[in-house]
mmCIF file of C-alpha atoms in Angstrom:
data_model
loop_
_atom_site.group_PDB
_atom_site.id
_atom_site.type_symbol
_atom_site.label_atom_id
_atom_site.label_comp_id
_atom_site.label_asym_id
_atom_site.label_seq_id
_atom_site.Cartn_x
_atom_site.Cartn_y
_atom_site.Cartn_z
ATOM 1 C CA UNK A 1363 -64.232 -48.977 72.790
ATOM 2 C CA UNK A 1364 -62.092 -45.983 71.787
ATOM 3 C CA UNK A 1365 -59.081 -46.905 69.710
ATOM 4 C CA UNK A 1366 -55.571 -46.336 71.136
ATOM 5 C CA UNK A 1367 -55.035 -43.590 68.545
ATOM 6 C CA UNK A 1368 -58.151 -41.745 69.701
ATOM 7 C CA UNK A 1369 -57.123 -42.180 73.337
ATOM 8 C CA UNK A 1370 -53.690 -40.758 72.568
ATOM 9 C CA UNK A 1371 -55.128 -37.796 70.685
ATOM 10 C CA UNK A 1372 -57.575 -37.182 73.530
ATOM 11 C CA UNK A 1373 -54.668 -37.186 76.002
ATOM 12 C CA UNK A 1374 -52.811 -34.688 73.819
ATOM 13 C CA UNK A 1375 -55.900 -32.506 73.430
ATOM 14 C CA UNK A 1376 -56.138 -32.148 77.186
ATOM 15 C CA UNK A 1377 -52.619 -30.715 77.217
ATOM 16 C CA UNK A 1378 -53.318 -27.773 74.982
ATOM 17 C CA UNK A 1379 -53.287 -26.961 71.287
ATOM 18 C CA UNK A 1380 -49.512 -27.138 70.851
ATOM 19 C CA UNK A 1381 -49.202 -30.658 72.278
ATOM 20 C CA UNK A 1382 -52.335 -31.722 70.384
ATOM 21 C CA UNK A 1383 -50.886 -30.465 67.110
ATOM 22 C CA UNK A 1384 -47.517 -32.152 67.627
ATOM 23 C CA UNK A 1385 -48.948 -35.514 68.658
ATOM 24 C CA UNK A 1386 -51.454 -35.423 65.831
ATOM 25 C CA UNK A 1387 -48.689 -34.611 63.356
ATOM 26 C CA UNK A 1388 -46.510 -37.428 64.731
ATOM 27 C CA UNK A 1389 -49.375 -39.935 64.406
ATOM 28 C CA UNK A 1390 -50.034 -38.860 60.821
ATOM 29 C CA UNK A 1391 -46.310 -39.151 60.028
ATOM 30 C CA UNK A 1392 -46.128 -42.614 61.576
ATOM 31 C CA UNK A 1393 -49.318 -43.790 59.848
ATOM 32 C CA UNK A 1394 -47.955 -42.724 56.495
ATOM 33 C CA UNK A 1395 -44.419 -44.051 57.033
ATOM 34 C CA UNK A 1396 -45.605 -47.447 58.290
ATOM 35 C CA UNK A 1397 -48.551 -47.685 55.894
ATOM 36 C CA UNK A 1398 -47.366 -50.848 54.148
ATOM 37 C CA UNK A 1399 -45.927 -52.551 57.211
ATOM 38 C CA UNK A 1400 -47.537 -55.183 59.348
ATOM 39 C CA UNK A 1401 -46.545 -56.791 62.595
ATOM 40 C CA UNK A 1402 -46.165 -60.537 62.846
ATOM 41 C CA UNK A 1403 -49.539 -60.800 64.554
ATOM 42 C CA UNK A 1404 -51.049 -59.118 61.447
ATOM 43 C CA UNK A 1405 -51.756 -55.785 63.148
ATOM 44 C CA UNK A 1406 -50.944 -52.762 61.027
ATOM 45 C CA UNK A 1407 -47.498 -51.673 62.162
ATOM 46 C CA UNK A 1408 -48.509 -48.200 63.292
ATOM 47 C CA UNK A 1409 -50.613 -49.703 66.078
ATOM 48 C CA UNK A 1410 -47.352 -50.524 67.844
ATOM 49 C CA UNK A 1411 -45.757 -47.042 68.167
ATOM 50 C CA UNK A 1412 -49.150 -45.554 69.039
ATOM 51 C CA UNK A 1413 -49.621 -48.157 71.777
ATOM 52 C CA UNK A 1414 -46.120 -47.454 73.110
ATOM 53 C CA UNK A 1415 -46.849 -43.726 73.216
ATOM 54 C CA UNK A 1416 -50.140 -44.371 74.980
ATOM 55 C CA UNK A 1417 -48.441 -46.501 77.654
ATOM 56 C CA UNK A 1418 -46.169 -43.532 78.400
ATOM 57 C CA UNK A 1419 -48.944 -40.935 78.137
ATOM 58 C CA UNK A 1420 -50.985 -42.865 80.695
ATOM 59 C CA UNK A 1421 -48.039 -42.528 83.066
ATOM 60 C CA UNK A 1422 -47.782 -38.784 82.580
ATOM 61 C CA UNK A 1423 -44.661 -38.803 80.456
ATOM 62 C CA UNK A 1424 -43.771 -35.399 79.054
ATOM 63 C CA UNK A 1425 -45.081 -34.547 75.570
ATOM 64 C CA UNK A 1426 -41.633 -34.779 73.920
ATOM 65 C CA UNK A 1427 -41.302 -38.361 75.153
ATOM 66 C CA UNK A 1428 -44.775 -39.244 73.891
ATOM 67 C CA UNK A 1429 -44.113 -37.689 70.464
ATOM 68 C CA UNK A 1430 -40.748 -39.490 70.270
ATOM 69 C CA UNK A 1431 -42.482 -42.760 71.189
ATOM 70 C CA UNK A 1432 -44.905 -42.345 68.275
ATOM 71 C CA UNK A 1433 -41.928 -41.812 65.974
ATOM 72 C CA UNK A 1434 -39.538 -44.264 67.618
ATOM 73 C CA UNK A 1435 -39.545 -46.884 64.865
ATOM 74 C CA UNK A 1436 -39.411 -44.483 61.937
ATOM 75 C CA UNK A 1437 -35.703 -44.003 62.140
ATOM 76 C CA UNK A 1438 -34.711 -47.620 61.648
ATOM 77 C CA UNK A 1439 -37.700 -49.415 60.174
ATOM 78 C CA UNK A 1440 -38.320 -46.914 57.386
ATOM 79 C CA UNK A 1441 -36.272 -44.299 55.603
ATOM 80 C CA UNK A 1442 -39.266 -42.009 55.572
ATOM 81 C CA UNK A 1443 -38.005 -39.279 57.842
ATOM 82 C CA UNK A 1444 -34.372 -38.140 57.809
ATOM 83 C CA UNK A 1445 -33.069 -36.814 61.127
ATOM 84 C CA UNK A 1446 -32.813 -33.264 59.771
ATOM 85 C CA UNK A 1447 -36.517 -33.321 58.866
ATOM 86 C CA UNK A 1448 -37.378 -34.841 62.220
ATOM 87 C CA UNK A 1449 -35.492 -32.029 63.937
ATOM 88 C CA UNK A 1450 -37.137 -29.339 61.806
ATOM 89 C CA UNK A 1451 -40.629 -30.706 62.275
ATOM 90 C CA UNK A 1452 -40.633 -31.901 65.881
ATOM 91 C CA UNK A 1453 -37.677 -30.113 67.487
ATOM 92 C CA UNK A 1454 -34.213 -31.131 68.618
ATOM 93 C CA UNK A 1455 -35.349 -32.919 71.787
ATOM 94 C CA UNK A 1456 -37.696 -35.295 69.963
ATOM 95 C CA UNK A 1457 -35.131 -35.913 67.192
ATOM 96 C CA UNK A 1458 -32.419 -36.705 69.755
ATOM 97 C CA UNK A 1459 -34.707 -39.096 71.616
ATOM 98 C CA UNK A 1460 -35.677 -40.958 68.430
ATOM 99 C CA UNK A 1461 -32.050 -41.283 67.337
ATOM 100 C CA UNK A 1462 -31.003 -42.436 70.812
ATOM 101 C CA UNK A 1463 -33.734 -45.116 70.893
ATOM 102 C CA UNK A 1464 -32.496 -46.439 67.530
ATOM 103 C CA UNK A 1465 -28.881 -46.420 68.819
ATOM 104 C CA UNK A 1466 -29.957 -48.324 71.916
ATOM 105 C CA UNK A 1467 -31.683 -50.928 69.731
ATOM 106 C CA UNK A 1468 -28.437 -51.468 67.844
ATOM 107 C CA UNK A 1469 -26.513 -51.746 71.121
ATOM 108 C CA UNK A 1470 -28.945 -54.354 72.424
ATOM 109 C CA UNK A 1471 -27.929 -54.267 76.094
ATOM 110 C CA UNK A 1472 -28.971 -52.036 78.973
ATOM 111 C CA UNK A 1473 -26.626 -49.043 79.307
ATOM 112 C CA UNK A 1474 -25.519 -47.358 82.514
ATOM 113 C CA UNK A 1475 -28.383 -45.199 83.730
ATOM 114 C CA UNK A 1476 -26.356 -42.001 83.726
ATOM 115 C CA UNK A 1477 -25.103 -42.616 80.178
ATOM 116 C CA UNK A 1478 -28.511 -42.212 78.534
ATOM 117 C CA UNK A 1479 -31.431 -39.805 78.807
ATOM 118 C CA UNK A 1480 -33.948 -41.550 81.102
ATOM 119 C CA UNK A 1481 -36.704 -40.727 78.631
ATOM 120 C CA UNK A 1482 -34.985 -42.974 76.068
ATOM 121 C CA UNK A 1483 -35.077 -45.820 78.576
ATOM 122 C CA UNK A 1484 -38.728 -45.125 79.357
ATOM 123 C CA UNK A 1485 -39.533 -45.466 75.648
ATOM 124 C CA UNK A 1486 -37.589 -48.734 75.503
ATOM 125 C CA UNK A 1487 -39.469 -50.119 78.505
ATOM 126 C CA UNK A 1488 -42.845 -49.183 77.007
ATOM 127 C CA UNK A 1489 -41.721 -50.570 73.638
ATOM 128 C CA UNK A 1490 -40.862 -53.907 75.225
ATOM 129 C CA UNK A 1491 -44.074 -53.967 77.225
ATOM 130 C CA UNK A 1492 -46.169 -53.654 74.091
ATOM 131 C CA UNK A 1493 -43.997 -56.226 72.311
ATOM 132 C CA UNK A 1494 -44.531 -58.638 75.190
ATOM 133 C CA UNK A 1495 -48.284 -58.014 75.151
ATOM 134 C CA UNK A 1496 -48.331 -59.008 71.480
ATOM 135 C CA UNK A 1497 -45.615 -61.662 71.555
ATOM 136 C CA UNK A 1498 -47.765 -64.530 70.263
ATOM 137 C CA UNK A 1499 -47.008 -63.518 66.662
ATOM 138 C CA UNK A 1500 -43.347 -64.491 67.068
ATOM 139 C CA UNK A 1501 -41.890 -67.953 66.592
ATOM 140 C CA UNK A 1502 -41.374 -69.770 69.921
ATOM 141 C CA UNK A 1503 -37.567 -69.451 69.911
ATOM 142 C CA UNK A 1504 -37.791 -65.696 69.556
ATOM 143 C CA UNK A 1505 -40.520 -65.503 72.190
ATOM 144 C CA UNK A 1506 -38.188 -67.258 74.638
ATOM 145 C CA UNK A 1507 -35.257 -64.975 73.856
ATOM 146 C CA UNK A 1508 -37.410 -61.879 74.317
ATOM 147 C CA UNK A 1509 -38.928 -63.242 77.513
ATOM 148 C CA UNK A 1510 -35.492 -64.047 78.969
ATOM 149 C CA UNK A 1511 -34.198 -60.583 78.112
ATOM 150 C CA UNK A 1512 -37.335 -58.981 79.544
ATOM 151 C CA UNK A 1513 -37.165 -60.857 82.816
ATOM 152 C CA UNK A 1514 -33.419 -60.410 83.320
ATOM 153 C CA UNK A 1515 -32.866 -56.869 82.035
ATOM 154 C CA UNK A 1516 -35.932 -54.864 81.047
ATOM 155 C CA UNK A 1517 -38.181 -55.508 84.059
ATOM 156 C CA UNK A 1518 -35.360 -54.587 86.509
ATOM 157 C CA UNK A 1519 -34.693 -51.486 84.404
ATOM 158 C CA UNK A 1520 -38.366 -50.503 84.641
ATOM 159 C CA UNK A 1521 -38.169 -50.852 88.425
ATOM 160 C CA UNK A 1522 -35.061 -48.669 88.546
ATOM 161 C CA UNK A 1523 -36.866 -46.008 86.506
ATOM 162 C CA UNK A 1524 -39.739 -46.046 89.002
ATOM 163 C CA UNK A 1525 -42.134 -47.658 86.506
ATOM 164 C CA UNK A 1526 -43.177 -50.287 89.025
ATOM 165 C CA UNK A 1527 -46.526 -51.120 87.468
ATOM 166 C CA UNK A 1528 -44.876 -51.727 84.099
ATOM 167 C CA UNK A 1529 -42.156 -53.836 85.746
ATOM 168 C CA UNK A 1530 -44.774 -56.088 87.345
ATOM 169 C CA UNK A 1531 -46.567 -56.587 84.027
ATOM 170 C CA UNK A 1532 -43.270 -57.245 82.209
ATOM 171 C CA UNK A 1533 -42.301 -59.861 84.784
ATOM 172 C CA UNK A 1534 -45.648 -61.530 84.573
ATOM 173 C CA UNK A 1535 -45.714 -61.638 80.749
ATOM 174 C CA UNK A 1536 -42.133 -62.933 80.608
ATOM 175 C CA UNK A 1537 -42.844 -65.662 83.137
ATOM 176 C CA UNK A 1538 -46.010 -66.743 81.326
ATOM 177 C CA UNK A 1539 -44.151 -66.913 78.013
ATOM 178 C CA UNK A 1540 -41.293 -68.931 79.462
ATOM 179 C CA UNK A 1541 -43.731 -71.326 81.120
ATOM 180 C CA UNK A 1542 -45.623 -71.797 77.865
ATOM 181 C CA UNK A 1543 -42.374 -72.820 76.183
ATOM 182 C CA UNK A 1544 -40.886 -74.794 79.047
ATOM 183 C CA UNK A 1545 -37.893 -76.758 77.848
ATOM 184 C CA UNK A 1546 -38.699 -80.302 76.784
ATOM 185 C CA UNK A 1547 -37.593 -83.045 79.144
ATOM 186 C CA UNK A 1548 -35.019 -85.549 77.819
ATOM 187 C CA UNK A 1549 -36.073 -89.190 77.761
ATOM 188 C CA UNK A 1550 -34.279 -92.051 79.596
ATOM 189 C CA UNK A 1551 -31.547 -92.137 76.928
ATOM 190 C CA UNK A 1552 -30.976 -88.400 77.270
ATOM 191 C CA UNK A 1553 -32.568 -87.655 73.879
ATOM 192 C CA UNK A 1554 -34.874 -84.661 73.475
ATOM 193 C CA UNK A 1555 -38.205 -85.128 71.715
ATOM 194 C CA UNK A 1556 -38.248 -84.063 68.088
ATOM 195 C CA UNK A 1557 -40.762 -81.564 66.808
ATOM 196 C CA UNK A 1558 -43.748 -83.725 65.944
ATOM 197 C CA UNK A 1559 -44.994 -83.542 62.373
ATOM 198 C CA UNK A 1560 -48.348 -85.169 61.743
ATOM 199 C CA UNK A 1561 -48.541 -87.480 58.718
ATOM 200 C CA UNK A 1562 -49.153 -85.524 55.517
ATOM 201 C CA UNK A 1563 -49.282 -82.192 57.336
ATOM 202 C CA UNK A 1564 -46.165 -80.813 55.639
ATOM 203 C CA UNK A 1565 -47.517 -81.229 52.092
ATOM 204 C CA UNK A 1566 -50.966 -79.994 53.051
ATOM 205 C CA UNK A 1567 -49.477 -76.951 54.749
ATOM 206 C CA UNK A 1568 -47.532 -76.189 51.557
ATOM 207 C CA UNK A 1569 -50.748 -76.393 49.538
ATOM 208 C CA UNK A 1570 -52.444 -74.023 51.960
ATOM 209 C CA UNK A 1571 -49.436 -71.669 51.809
ATOM 210 C CA UNK A 1572 -49.741 -71.428 48.024
ATOM 211 C CA UNK A 1573 -53.503 -70.889 48.235
ATOM 212 C CA UNK A 1574 -52.912 -68.382 51.027
ATOM 213 C CA UNK A 1575 -51.330 -66.019 48.510
ATOM 214 C CA UNK A 1576 -54.907 -65.007 47.660
ATOM 215 C CA UNK A 1577 -55.324 -63.560 51.143
ATOM 216 C CA UNK A 1578 -54.340 -60.037 52.130
ATOM 217 C CA UNK A 1579 -50.905 -59.917 53.757
ATOM 218 C CA UNK A 1580 -52.433 -58.603 56.974
ATOM 219 C CA UNK A 1581 -54.213 -61.909 57.607
ATOM 220 C CA UNK A 1582 -52.116 -64.430 55.682
ATOM 221 C CA UNK A 1583 -49.512 -65.333 58.263
ATOM 222 C CA UNK A 1584 -52.001 -65.560 61.082
ATOM 223 C CA UNK A 1585 -54.335 -67.863 59.149
ATOM 224 C CA UNK A 1586 -51.539 -70.107 57.903
ATOM 225 C CA UNK A 1587 -50.296 -70.477 61.463
ATOM 226 C CA UNK A 1588 -53.800 -71.333 62.680
ATOM 227 C CA UNK A 1589 -54.335 -73.882 59.924
ATOM 228 C CA UNK A 1590 -50.985 -75.498 60.647
ATOM 229 C CA UNK A 1591 -52.086 -75.888 64.266
ATOM 230 C CA UNK A 1592 -55.377 -77.472 63.193
ATOM 231 C CA UNK A 1593 -53.669 -79.801 60.706
ATOM 232 C CA UNK A 1594 -51.415 -81.147 63.425
ATOM 233 C CA UNK A 1595 -54.217 -81.488 65.927
ATOM 234 C CA UNK A 1596 -56.556 -83.301 63.518
ATOM 235 C CA UNK A 1597 -56.971 -86.944 64.564
ATOM 236 C CA UNK A 1598 -56.056 -88.576 61.242
ATOM 237 C CA UNK A 1599 -54.963 -88.019 57.669
ATOM 238 C CA UNK A 1600 -58.576 -88.135 56.408
ATOM 239 C CA UNK A 1601 -59.564 -85.251 58.651
ATOM 240 C CA UNK A 1602 -56.461 -83.327 57.584
ATOM 241 C CA UNK A 1603 -57.332 -83.854 53.909
ATOM 242 C CA UNK A 1604 -60.950 -82.767 54.434
ATOM 243 C CA UNK A 1605 -59.794 -79.704 56.330
ATOM 244 C CA UNK A 1606 -57.329 -78.689 53.612
ATOM 245 C CA UNK A 1607 -59.808 -79.285 50.788
ATOM 246 C CA UNK A 1608 -62.477 -77.250 52.531
ATOM 247 C CA UNK A 1609 -60.135 -74.345 53.236
ATOM 248 C CA UNK A 1610 -58.788 -74.332 49.665
ATOM 249 C CA UNK A 1611 -62.308 -74.484 48.248
ATOM 250 C CA UNK A 1612 -63.402 -71.459 50.255
ATOM 251 C CA UNK A 1613 -60.225 -69.410 49.848
ATOM 252 C CA UNK A 1614 -61.644 -67.052 47.197
ATOM 253 C CA UNK A 1615 -64.622 -66.318 49.470
ATOM 254 C CA UNK A 1616 -62.275 -65.841 52.436
ATOM 255 C CA UNK A 1617 -60.084 -63.502 50.378
ATOM 256 C CA UNK A 1618 -63.130 -61.295 49.749
ATOM 257 C CA UNK A 1619 -64.348 -61.473 53.357
ATOM 258 C CA UNK A 1620 -60.997 -60.501 54.825
ATOM 259 C CA UNK A 1621 -60.919 -57.386 52.662
ATOM 260 C CA UNK A 1622 -64.285 -56.203 53.914
ATOM 261 C CA UNK A 1623 -64.397 -53.742 56.777
ATOM 262 C CA UNK A 1624 -68.074 -53.808 57.676
ATOM 263 C CA UNK A 1625 -69.238 -53.406 61.236
ATOM 264 C CA UNK A 1626 -71.684 -55.631 63.138
ATOM 265 C CA UNK B 741 -76.724 -62.009 59.566
ATOM 266 C CA UNK B 742 -75.750 -64.983 57.439
ATOM 267 C CA UNK B 743 -76.848 -68.498 58.287
ATOM 268 C CA UNK B 744 -73.243 -69.521 58.910
ATOM 269 C CA UNK B 745 -72.456 -66.628 61.258
ATOM 270 C CA UNK B 746 -75.642 -67.428 63.114
ATOM 271 C CA UNK B 747 -74.620 -71.073 63.446
ATOM 272 C CA UNK B 748 -71.175 -70.142 64.801
ATOM 273 C CA UNK B 749 -72.626 -67.686 67.323
ATOM 274 C CA UNK B 750 -75.141 -70.260 68.523
ATOM 275 C CA UNK B 751 -72.376 -72.784 69.150
ATOM 276 C CA UNK B 752 -70.237 -70.210 70.959
ATOM 277 C CA UNK B 753 -73.156 -68.999 73.069
ATOM 278 C CA UNK B 754 -74.079 -72.534 74.100
ATOM 279 C CA UNK B 755 -70.968 -72.524 76.299
ATOM 280 C CA UNK B 756 -69.805 -68.885 76.380
ATOM 281 C CA UNK B 757 -67.032 -69.375 78.939
ATOM 282 C CA UNK B 758 -65.419 -72.218 77.106
ATOM 283 C CA UNK B 759 -62.491 -71.902 74.716
ATOM 284 C CA UNK B 760 -63.088 -73.514 71.329
ATOM 285 C CA UNK B 761 -60.806 -74.355 68.434
ATOM 286 C CA UNK B 762 -61.523 -74.208 64.713
ATOM 287 C CA UNK B 763 -62.192 -77.877 63.928
ATOM 288 C CA UNK B 764 -64.512 -78.188 66.895
ATOM 289 C CA UNK B 765 -66.454 -75.056 65.947
ATOM 290 C CA UNK B 766 -66.906 -76.008 62.316
ATOM 291 C CA UNK B 767 -68.067 -79.507 63.253
ATOM 292 C CA UNK B 768 -70.571 -78.279 65.832
ATOM 293 C CA UNK B 769 -71.855 -75.421 63.706
ATOM 294 C CA UNK B 770 -72.117 -77.747 60.733
ATOM 295 C CA UNK B 771 -70.259 -75.402 58.417
ATOM 296 C CA UNK B 772 -67.221 -75.859 56.194
ATOM 297 C CA UNK B 773 -63.802 -75.228 57.732
ATOM 298 C CA UNK B 774 -63.065 -72.797 54.945
ATOM 299 C CA UNK B 775 -66.130 -70.695 55.752
ATOM 300 C CA UNK B 776 -65.422 -70.628 59.445
ATOM 301 C CA UNK B 777 -62.185 -68.639 59.447
ATOM 302 C CA UNK B 778 -63.634 -65.585 57.713
ATOM 303 C CA UNK B 779 -66.363 -65.496 60.353
ATOM 304 C CA UNK B 780 -63.920 -65.887 63.234
ATOM 305 C CA UNK B 781 -61.646 -63.143 61.918
ATOM 306 C CA UNK B 782 -64.534 -60.720 61.614
ATOM 307 C CA UNK B 783 -65.943 -61.534 65.042
ATOM 308 C CA UNK B 784 -62.485 -60.950 66.468
ATOM 309 C CA UNK B 785 -62.155 -57.657 64.569
ATOM 310 C CA UNK B 786 -65.457 -56.539 66.058
ATOM 311 C CA UNK B 787 -64.195 -57.376 69.555
ATOM 312 C CA UNK B 788 -66.744 -60.157 70.041
ATOM 313 C CA UNK B 789 -64.079 -62.856 70.274
ATOM 314 C CA UNK B 790 -60.715 -63.191 71.949
ATOM 315 C CA UNK B 791 -58.209 -65.749 70.819
ATOM 316 C CA UNK B 792 -54.932 -67.147 72.025
ATOM 317 C CA UNK B 793 -52.397 -69.638 70.772
ATOM 318 C CA UNK B 794 -51.763 -72.666 72.923
ATOM 319 C CA UNK B 795 -48.286 -74.081 72.535
ATOM 320 C CA UNK B 796 -47.936 -77.824 72.730
ATOM 321 C CA UNK B 797 -45.436 -79.741 74.770
ATOM 322 C CA UNK B 798 -44.686 -82.179 71.900
ATOM 323 C CA UNK B 799 -43.326 -79.368 69.738
ATOM 324 C CA UNK B 800 -46.205 -79.503 67.229
ATOM 325 C CA UNK B 801 -47.451 -76.137 65.944
ATOM 326 C CA UNK B 802 -49.638 -74.220 68.391
ATOM 327 C CA UNK B 803 -53.400 -74.309 68.139
ATOM 328 C CA UNK B 804 -55.595 -71.230 68.363
ATOM 329 C CA UNK B 805 -58.456 -71.163 70.843
ATOM 330 C CA UNK B 806 -61.379 -68.757 70.683
ATOM 331 C CA UNK B 807 -63.716 -67.475 73.350
ATOM 332 C CA UNK B 808 -66.505 -64.897 73.382
ATOM 333 C CA UNK B 809 -65.602 -61.673 75.125
ATOM 334 C CA UNK B 810 -68.016 -60.393 77.724
ATOM 335 C CA UNK B 811 -69.222 -57.702 75.332
ATOM 336 C CA UNK B 812 -69.232 -60.204 72.473
ATOM 337 C CA UNK B 813 -71.509 -62.604 74.354
ATOM 338 C CA UNK B 814 -74.008 -59.829 75.048
ATOM 339 C CA UNK B 815 -73.935 -58.516 71.494
ATOM 340 C CA UNK B 816 -74.100 -61.982 69.968
ATOM 341 C CA UNK B 817 -77.152 -62.833 72.068
ATOM 342 C CA UNK B 818 -78.826 -59.573 71.027
ATOM 343 C CA UNK B 819 -77.924 -60.139 67.367
ATOM 344 C CA UNK B 820 -79.346 -63.666 67.419
ATOM 345 C CA UNK B 821 -82.520 -62.438 69.067
ATOM 346 C CA UNK B 822 -82.863 -59.770 66.411
ATOM 347 C CA UNK B 823 -82.174 -62.290 63.648
ATOM 348 C CA UNK B 824 -84.809 -64.609 65.115
ATOM 349 C CA UNK B 825 -87.383 -61.842 64.997
ATOM 350 C CA UNK B 826 -86.520 -60.896 61.438
ATOM 351 C CA UNK B 827 -86.105 -64.413 60.099
ATOM 352 C CA UNK B 828 -87.091 -67.172 62.519
ATOM 353 C CA UNK B 829 -85.061 -70.333 62.496
ATOM 354 C CA UNK B 830 -86.641 -73.429 61.126
ATOM 355 C CA UNK B 831 -87.446 -75.632 64.088
ATOM 356 C CA UNK B 832 -88.145 -79.359 64.038
ATOM 357 C CA UNK B 833 -91.894 -79.912 63.721
ATOM 358 C CA UNK B 834 -93.754 -80.685 66.943
ATOM 359 C CA UNK B 835 -94.763 -84.301 67.552
ATOM 360 C CA UNK B 836 -98.238 -85.127 66.318
ATOM 361 C CA UNK B 837 -101.023 -84.996 68.895
ATOM 362 C CA UNK B 838 -101.719 -88.346 70.423
ATOM 363 C CA UNK B 839 -98.242 -89.645 69.687
ATOM 364 C CA UNK B 840 -96.207 -91.741 72.056
ATOM 365 C CA UNK B 841 -95.474 -90.054 75.363
#
């Protein structure tokens, strides 16, 4: 399967050498600026802006919007590209769009449609769509907040912008997330169930967390989360101890494996 | 292909449509839990496996479930077939002739 980056570059190539050059340059800039950043689901960070740009490219957004989407997180997640450089390298339109997306993020709400360039809103909708597609890396509380916001504000905004297909997917992802985290039901005394901690799981998780420092950052959080899930699902303390011992014993081997990039 | 990867693929292919979790896979494949996760991560990187977190109603941490992708099932079957040709698996010896029927 072709990677999203290759799909985006192919899209740009079909639109002539100027668009191809600008998109390619934007991708290189983003790859470099985000090179040490990872998303909570362990993806390299740059996969996110590229995916956002591809969502827009697939809906025939104009090249400035697509370039701005590739660069949309540079302005506030890194200090790699000052606005003056952005303007000089990609033009005033792209620079204005990137700055406006960052301003909208700080504002947090949905502005009046005529107060903001619609292209900024399109980038925000695509940004949220990709965040919702990859929401499992967030803690449940944050997933619920994002899902609420998506269902109440972003999906209706997508509909208003004529991005019906995106609105339907946003609604569906938000609903699925909210269902998965349905509020716990209070018992007969009106008390809510406490978060269940299996016996010994806390200490074992701490041991795994220390051992996990051997792993590359890209995989660490994901594996620790998975092991925590297994520890709590294990039927008894003996199984939890065996699981932890086995994982700790094989951590050096796992640390080597997770750094390898071989293909099948 | 390593013996452990082979064991994991055989377990997954036995019920390709079913979602499996880590403890279950390591038990059935007969490999250490610690070995399993490197294999799962690589199979997922190659696109052979999909995974999802299942959140639990009791508030305990979510558990990850794995399933072969369509492409993964086809490629795993082909890889096992190839591995069998190159290095056949040891099979239990056949019952002696004239044994109980």
